[in-house]
PDB file of C-alpha atoms in Angstrom:
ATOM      1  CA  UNK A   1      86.731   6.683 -20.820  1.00 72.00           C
ATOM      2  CA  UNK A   2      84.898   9.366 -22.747  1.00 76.00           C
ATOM      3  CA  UNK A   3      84.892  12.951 -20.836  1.00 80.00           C
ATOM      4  CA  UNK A   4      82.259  13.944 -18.792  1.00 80.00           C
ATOM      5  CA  UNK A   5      80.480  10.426 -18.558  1.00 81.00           C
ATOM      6  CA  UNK A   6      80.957   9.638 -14.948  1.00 82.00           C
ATOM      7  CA  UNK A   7      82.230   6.692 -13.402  1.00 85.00           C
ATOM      8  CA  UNK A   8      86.097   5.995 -13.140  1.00 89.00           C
ATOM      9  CA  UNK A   9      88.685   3.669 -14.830  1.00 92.00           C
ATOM     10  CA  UNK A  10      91.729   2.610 -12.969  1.00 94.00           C
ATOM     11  CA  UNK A  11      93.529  -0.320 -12.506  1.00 95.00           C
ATOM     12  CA  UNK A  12      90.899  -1.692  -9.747  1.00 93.00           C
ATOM     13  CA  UNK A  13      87.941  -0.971 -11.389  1.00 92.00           C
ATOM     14  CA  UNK A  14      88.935  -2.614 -14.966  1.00 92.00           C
ATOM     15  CA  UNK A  15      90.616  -5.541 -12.810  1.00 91.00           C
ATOM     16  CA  UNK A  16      86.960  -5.957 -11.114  1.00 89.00           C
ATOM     17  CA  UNK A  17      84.932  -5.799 -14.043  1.00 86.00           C
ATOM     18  CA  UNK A  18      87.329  -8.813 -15.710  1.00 86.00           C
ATOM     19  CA  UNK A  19      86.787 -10.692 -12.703  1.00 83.00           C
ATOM     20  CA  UNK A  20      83.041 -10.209 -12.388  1.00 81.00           C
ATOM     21  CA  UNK A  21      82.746 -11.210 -15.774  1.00 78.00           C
ATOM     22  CA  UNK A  22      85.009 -13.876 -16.288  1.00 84.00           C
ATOM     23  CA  UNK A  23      84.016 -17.598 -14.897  1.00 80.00           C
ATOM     24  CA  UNK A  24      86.748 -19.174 -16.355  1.00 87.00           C
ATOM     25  CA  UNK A  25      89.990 -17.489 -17.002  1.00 90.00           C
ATOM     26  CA  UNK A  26      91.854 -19.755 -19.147  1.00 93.00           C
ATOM     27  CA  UNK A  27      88.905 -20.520 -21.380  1.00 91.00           C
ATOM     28  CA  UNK A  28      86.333 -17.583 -21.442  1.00 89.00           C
ATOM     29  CA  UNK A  29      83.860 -18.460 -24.479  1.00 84.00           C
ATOM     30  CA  UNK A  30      82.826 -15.706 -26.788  1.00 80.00           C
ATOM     31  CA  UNK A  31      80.684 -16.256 -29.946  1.00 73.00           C
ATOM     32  CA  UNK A  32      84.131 -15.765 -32.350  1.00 80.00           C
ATOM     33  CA  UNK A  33      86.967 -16.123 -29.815  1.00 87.00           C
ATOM     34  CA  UNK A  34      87.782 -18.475 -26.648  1.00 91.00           C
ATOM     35  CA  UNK A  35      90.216 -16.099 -24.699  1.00 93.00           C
ATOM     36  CA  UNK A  36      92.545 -17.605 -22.079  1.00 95.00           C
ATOM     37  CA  UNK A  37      93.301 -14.118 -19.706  1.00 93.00           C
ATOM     38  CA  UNK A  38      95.935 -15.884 -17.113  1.00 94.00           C
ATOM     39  CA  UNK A  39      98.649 -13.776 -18.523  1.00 95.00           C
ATOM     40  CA  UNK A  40      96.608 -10.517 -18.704  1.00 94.00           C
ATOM     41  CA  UNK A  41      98.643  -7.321 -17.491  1.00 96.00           C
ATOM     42  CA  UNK A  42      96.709  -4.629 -16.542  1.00 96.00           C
ATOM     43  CA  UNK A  43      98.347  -0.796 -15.849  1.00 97.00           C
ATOM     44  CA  UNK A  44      97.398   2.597 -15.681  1.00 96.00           C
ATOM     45  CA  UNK A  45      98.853   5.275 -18.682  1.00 96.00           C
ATOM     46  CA  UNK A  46      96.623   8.327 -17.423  1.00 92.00           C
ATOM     47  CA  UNK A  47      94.313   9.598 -15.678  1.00 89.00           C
ATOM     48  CA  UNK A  48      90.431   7.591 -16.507  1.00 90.00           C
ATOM     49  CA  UNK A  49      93.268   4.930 -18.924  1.00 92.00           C
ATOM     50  CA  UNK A  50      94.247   1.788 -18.624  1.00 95.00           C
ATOM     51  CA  UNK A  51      96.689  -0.501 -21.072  1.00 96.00           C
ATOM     52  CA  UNK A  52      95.331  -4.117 -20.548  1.00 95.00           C
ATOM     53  CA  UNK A  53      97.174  -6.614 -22.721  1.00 96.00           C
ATOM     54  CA  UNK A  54      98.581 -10.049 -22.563  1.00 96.00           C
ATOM     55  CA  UNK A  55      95.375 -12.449 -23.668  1.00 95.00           C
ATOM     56  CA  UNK A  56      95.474 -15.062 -25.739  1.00 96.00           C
ATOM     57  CA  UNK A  57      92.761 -16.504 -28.448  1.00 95.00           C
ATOM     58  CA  UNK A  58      91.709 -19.681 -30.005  1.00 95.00           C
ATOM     59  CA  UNK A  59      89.081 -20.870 -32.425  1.00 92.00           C
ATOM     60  CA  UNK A  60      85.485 -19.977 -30.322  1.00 85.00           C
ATOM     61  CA  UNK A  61      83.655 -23.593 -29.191  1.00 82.00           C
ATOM     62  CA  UNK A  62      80.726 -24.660 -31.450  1.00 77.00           C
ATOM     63  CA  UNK A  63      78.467 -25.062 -27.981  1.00 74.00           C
ATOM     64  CA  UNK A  64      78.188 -22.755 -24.894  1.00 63.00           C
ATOM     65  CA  UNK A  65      77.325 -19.260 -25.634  1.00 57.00           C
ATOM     66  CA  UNK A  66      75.425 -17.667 -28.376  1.00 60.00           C
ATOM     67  CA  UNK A  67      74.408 -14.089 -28.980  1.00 62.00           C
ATOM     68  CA  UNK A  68      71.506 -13.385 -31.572  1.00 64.00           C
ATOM     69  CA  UNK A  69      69.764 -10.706 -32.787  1.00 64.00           C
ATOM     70  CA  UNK A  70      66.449  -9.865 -34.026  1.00 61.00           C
ATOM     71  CA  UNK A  71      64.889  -6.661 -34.863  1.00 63.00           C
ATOM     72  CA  UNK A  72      60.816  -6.873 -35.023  1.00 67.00           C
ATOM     73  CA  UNK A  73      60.160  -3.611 -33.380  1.00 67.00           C
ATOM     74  CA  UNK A  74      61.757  -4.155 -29.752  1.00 62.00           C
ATOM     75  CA  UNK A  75      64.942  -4.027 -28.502  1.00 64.00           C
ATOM     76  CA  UNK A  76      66.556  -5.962 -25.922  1.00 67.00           C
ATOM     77  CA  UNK A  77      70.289  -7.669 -24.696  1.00 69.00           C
ATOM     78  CA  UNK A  78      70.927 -10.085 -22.537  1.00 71.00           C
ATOM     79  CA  UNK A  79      73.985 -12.566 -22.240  1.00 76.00           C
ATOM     80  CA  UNK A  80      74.016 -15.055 -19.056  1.00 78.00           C
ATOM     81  CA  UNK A  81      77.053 -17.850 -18.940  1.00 78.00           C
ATOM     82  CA  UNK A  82      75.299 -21.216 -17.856  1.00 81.00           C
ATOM     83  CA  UNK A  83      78.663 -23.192 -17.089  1.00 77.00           C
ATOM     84  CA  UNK A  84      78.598 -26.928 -15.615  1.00 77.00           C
ATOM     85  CA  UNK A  85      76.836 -30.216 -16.088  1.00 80.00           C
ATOM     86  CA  UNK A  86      73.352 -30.247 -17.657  1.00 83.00           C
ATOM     87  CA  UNK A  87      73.902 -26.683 -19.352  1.00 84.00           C
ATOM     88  CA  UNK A  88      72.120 -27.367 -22.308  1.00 87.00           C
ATOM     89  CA  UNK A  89      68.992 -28.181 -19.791  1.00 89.00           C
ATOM     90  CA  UNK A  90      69.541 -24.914 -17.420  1.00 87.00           C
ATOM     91  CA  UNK A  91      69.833 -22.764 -20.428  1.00 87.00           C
ATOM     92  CA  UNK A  92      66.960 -24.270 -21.422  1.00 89.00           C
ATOM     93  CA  UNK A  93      64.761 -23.259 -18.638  1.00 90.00           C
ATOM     94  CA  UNK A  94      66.060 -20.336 -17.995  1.00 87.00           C
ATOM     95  CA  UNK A  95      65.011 -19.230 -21.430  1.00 88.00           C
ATOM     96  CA  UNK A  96      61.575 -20.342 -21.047  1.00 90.00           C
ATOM     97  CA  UNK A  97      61.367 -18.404 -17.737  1.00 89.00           C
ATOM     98  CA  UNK A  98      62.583 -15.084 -19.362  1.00 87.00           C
ATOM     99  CA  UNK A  99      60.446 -15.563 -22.275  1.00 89.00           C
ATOM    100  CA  UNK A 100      57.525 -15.925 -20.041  1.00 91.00           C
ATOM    101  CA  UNK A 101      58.387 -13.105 -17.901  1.00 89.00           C
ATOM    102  CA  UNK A 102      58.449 -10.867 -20.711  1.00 88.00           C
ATOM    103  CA  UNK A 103      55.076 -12.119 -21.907  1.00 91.00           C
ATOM    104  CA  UNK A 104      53.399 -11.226 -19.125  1.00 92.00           C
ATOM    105  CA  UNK A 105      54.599  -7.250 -18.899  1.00 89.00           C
ATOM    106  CA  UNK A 106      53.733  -6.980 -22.198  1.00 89.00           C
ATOM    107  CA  UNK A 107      50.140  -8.136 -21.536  1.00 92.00           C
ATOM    108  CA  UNK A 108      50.581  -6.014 -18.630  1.00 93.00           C
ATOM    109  CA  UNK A 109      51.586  -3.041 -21.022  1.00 89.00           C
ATOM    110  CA  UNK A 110      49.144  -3.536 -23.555  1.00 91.00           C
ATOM    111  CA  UNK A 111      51.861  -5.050 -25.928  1.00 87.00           C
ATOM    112  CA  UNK A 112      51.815  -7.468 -28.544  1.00 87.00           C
ATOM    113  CA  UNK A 113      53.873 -10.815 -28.099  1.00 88.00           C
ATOM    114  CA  UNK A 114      56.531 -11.809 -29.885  1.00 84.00           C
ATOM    115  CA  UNK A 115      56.292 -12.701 -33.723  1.00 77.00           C
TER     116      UNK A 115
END
């Protein structure tokens, strides 16, 4: 952690971050990498450092997550993990919904839509 920035990384607060972001440790999906963390070791080496090591890759999943980017005068991020049966179908809607939202505070704001 960087100096001055605030916040605080230990051993509990790395450990809860994994957790909270993880939904499946033996196969969490990232666009180049499927990581499998049940042999992850995390331990403090100093004050706001941690050492975490011990996870494994393999080749990344040709479904399930995707990240994009497209730069047309506003930024945004968002990543959400639909796991289970009918995924393609949640992610689907949930999409739409976003998408929608998004419309209408732009209209809201006086922005253009997407292009």
């Amino acid at each position: 952690k960087s100096e001055g920035t605030g916040g605080v990384v230990n051993v509990g607060s790395v450990s809860e971050q994994l957790l909270y972001e993880i939904h499946d440790p033996s196969a969490y999906a990232l666009p180049d990498v499927v990581v499998d963390f049940r042999s992850l070791q995390v331990s403090s080496v100093g004050p706001d450092r941690v050492l975490v090591k011990g996870a494994k890759g393999s080749k990344p999943t040709k479904y399930l997550k995707v990240s994009a980017t497209y730069l047309d005068g506003f930024r945004s991020f968002a990543e959400l993990l639909v796991p289970g049966f009918e995924a393609r179908e949640k992610a689907s809607a949930i999409a739409s919904a976003i998408i929608a939202r998004t419309r209408r505070i732009f209209r809201q704001r006086g922005l253009e839509d997407y292009r």
